């Protein structure tokens, strides 16, 4: 990848072999999801957003599940015995040997680091010519994390794991985030020197820092600005916490871009959603990944906009409406109690309350196509595949199984009969 106009080879190692005992799970920890996306997939996607050249994932416990998430075409190193983070990286040795450049090491259970943060870490490591650059944070409650020990000059000396700290070190508030950028050749040399002489009898990756410093190699750190980025998932409470943190972050980005969100607490907008200016989102709405929404739209309350939806400007999606794989033209209103799936609807339409597209016949998903200026009455079933032209009117309560040409009215329901009511 290009850094400061210089071509630098950067690879990444994702450590994802751990057990996740505290998750109380039958699955690999890293395949648990935050907003639809597996933890390990989030970490992998981060490497791709940063333009990292090669990625190796270290897998061990329930490795087939992790490999299924990332795919067979990726590179894996297998860690048979879980002997620590240093040991995990050693398993990827064959991918590092003979290479020159940088290797970024990431924890598979730290899934919401920002692209900008990792970019900064790599850039600093390259421009300052550091052999190890760490991501650190200042935590009021540093319990459980490795502590960063600095000398009087502020230079990093070593990392001490919580279980190995002395009372003085325990008070240190700067912690190791578990994200590193190393020089490949010097990392390989340092890994050879790690010994499991510590409270947990593990090979600690963090020992590499002291080994490099003893050798006189320059090391450094980037202190993360937003502490929430480096939160990890060790149990289900943290899984929920990270979901909330990510949700809040995404909502803020949309608000900063000119979207009104009435109640950010109850609004779930997944990754990579595009929303135009002046669109208003009412409470309890869920918008899934990849959805595109135009300007001046109104969404919710209680709207569920699922995958592959594209809404033009001034569209209204009202309460208790679910849409999936659907395109909605400019100015069309889909106001209440509606399900639309696999549908294309043109502009300036109005869809009545209770309308549903019957898109699934038990085997296939079928398409509904509706032209411009449609007026669909209440409680209509559109049995797909079905095509409705422009300017159609569908009578309330109709079950439409045949196409309706432009400028026609479709009516498909029993005629009403009234009968004298028998008295008891
Ligand atoms: C690690 C760091 C600690 C840091 C913290 C930040 C070490 C020794 N300590 O501690 O300084 O503050 O992360 O979150 O590195 N893994 C393997 N194989 C193993 C062991 C772990 O793949 O044999 C993976 C785990 O799946 C996990 C990651 O490495 O994704 C981190 O391991 P974990 O045991 O959670 O390390 P921490 O104790 O949190
Ligand atoms: Ca951890």
Short mmCIF file of C-alpha atoms and ligand atoms in Angstrom, two decimals, residues 15-18 79 82-85 88 107-109 145-146 161 176-178 180 204 206, ligand 1:
data_model
loop_
_atom_site.label_atom_id
_atom_site.label_comp_id
_atom_site.label_asym_id
_atom_site.label_seq_id
_atom_site.Cartn_x
_atom_site.Cartn_y
_atom_site.Cartn_z
CA UNK A 15 -5.82 -13.52 16.05
CA UNK A 16 -9.05 -15.47 16.21
CA UNK A 17 -8.17 -18.79 17.80
CA UNK A 18 -9.39 -18.05 21.32
CA UNK A 79 -3.02 -22.77 16.20
CA UNK A 82 -3.84 -21.97 22.68
CA UNK A 83 -0.59 -20.94 24.28
CA UNK A 84 -1.01 -17.18 24.11
CA UNK A 85 -1.01 -14.26 21.70
CA UNK A 88 -0.72 -17.28 17.91
CA UNK A 107 -7.42 -9.08 18.01
CA UNK A 108 -10.37 -10.89 16.44
CA UNK A 109 -12.52 -9.84 19.39
CA UNK A 145 -5.66 -4.82 30.38
CA UNK A 146 -1.93 -4.84 29.82
CA UNK A 161 -0.13 -7.85 31.84
CA UNK A 176 -2.52 -1.78 25.56
CA UNK A 177 -5.38 -1.94 23.05
CA UNK A 178 -4.09 -5.12 21.44
CA UNK A 180 0.09 -3.26 16.79
CA UNK A 204 2.82 -13.06 25.33
CA UNK A 206 3.37 -8.02 24.32
C1 LIG B 1 -4.44 -8.93 25.25
C2 LIG B 1 -3.09 -8.30 25.57
C3 LIG B 1 -3.29 -7.15 26.56
C4 LIG B 1 -4.27 -6.15 26.00
C5 LIG B 1 -5.59 -6.83 25.58
C6 LIG B 1 -6.45 -5.85 24.83
C7 LIG B 1 -1.45 -10.13 25.46
C8 LIG B 1 -0.57 -11.03 26.23
N1 LIG B 1 -2.21 -9.29 26.15
O1 LIG B 1 -4.93 -9.48 26.47
O2 LIG B 1 -2.06 -6.50 26.82
O3 LIG B 1 -4.53 -5.13 26.95
O4 LIG B 1 -5.32 -7.95 24.70
O5 LIG B 1 -7.70 -6.40 24.47
O6 LIG B 1 -1.45 -10.17 24.24
N2 LIG B 1 -5.74 -15.56 20.90
C9 LIG B 1 -5.34 -16.56 20.04
N3 LIG B 1 -4.58 -17.56 20.54
C10 LIG B 1 -4.16 -17.62 21.83
C11 LIG B 1 -4.57 -16.58 22.70
C12 LIG B 1 -5.35 -15.57 22.20
O7 LIG B 1 -5.68 -16.54 18.87
O8 LIG B 1 -3.45 -18.57 22.16
C13 LIG B 1 -6.58 -14.48 20.37
C14 LIG B 1 -7.94 -14.41 21.03
O9 LIG B 1 -8.88 -15.15 20.27
C15 LIG B 1 -8.25 -12.92 20.99
C16 LIG B 1 -6.86 -12.26 21.03
O10 LIG B 1 -5.94 -13.25 20.66
O11 LIG B 1 -8.90 -12.55 19.81
C17 LIG B 1 -6.51 -11.69 22.39
O12 LIG B 1 -6.42 -12.72 23.34
P1 LIG B 1 -6.98 -12.57 24.81
O13 LIG B 1 -6.74 -13.84 25.53
O14 LIG B 1 -8.36 -12.04 24.76
O15 LIG B 1 -5.95 -11.48 25.38
P2 LIG B 1 -6.21 -10.50 26.58
O16 LIG B 1 -6.03 -11.21 27.88
O17 LIG B 1 -7.47 -9.76 26.38
#
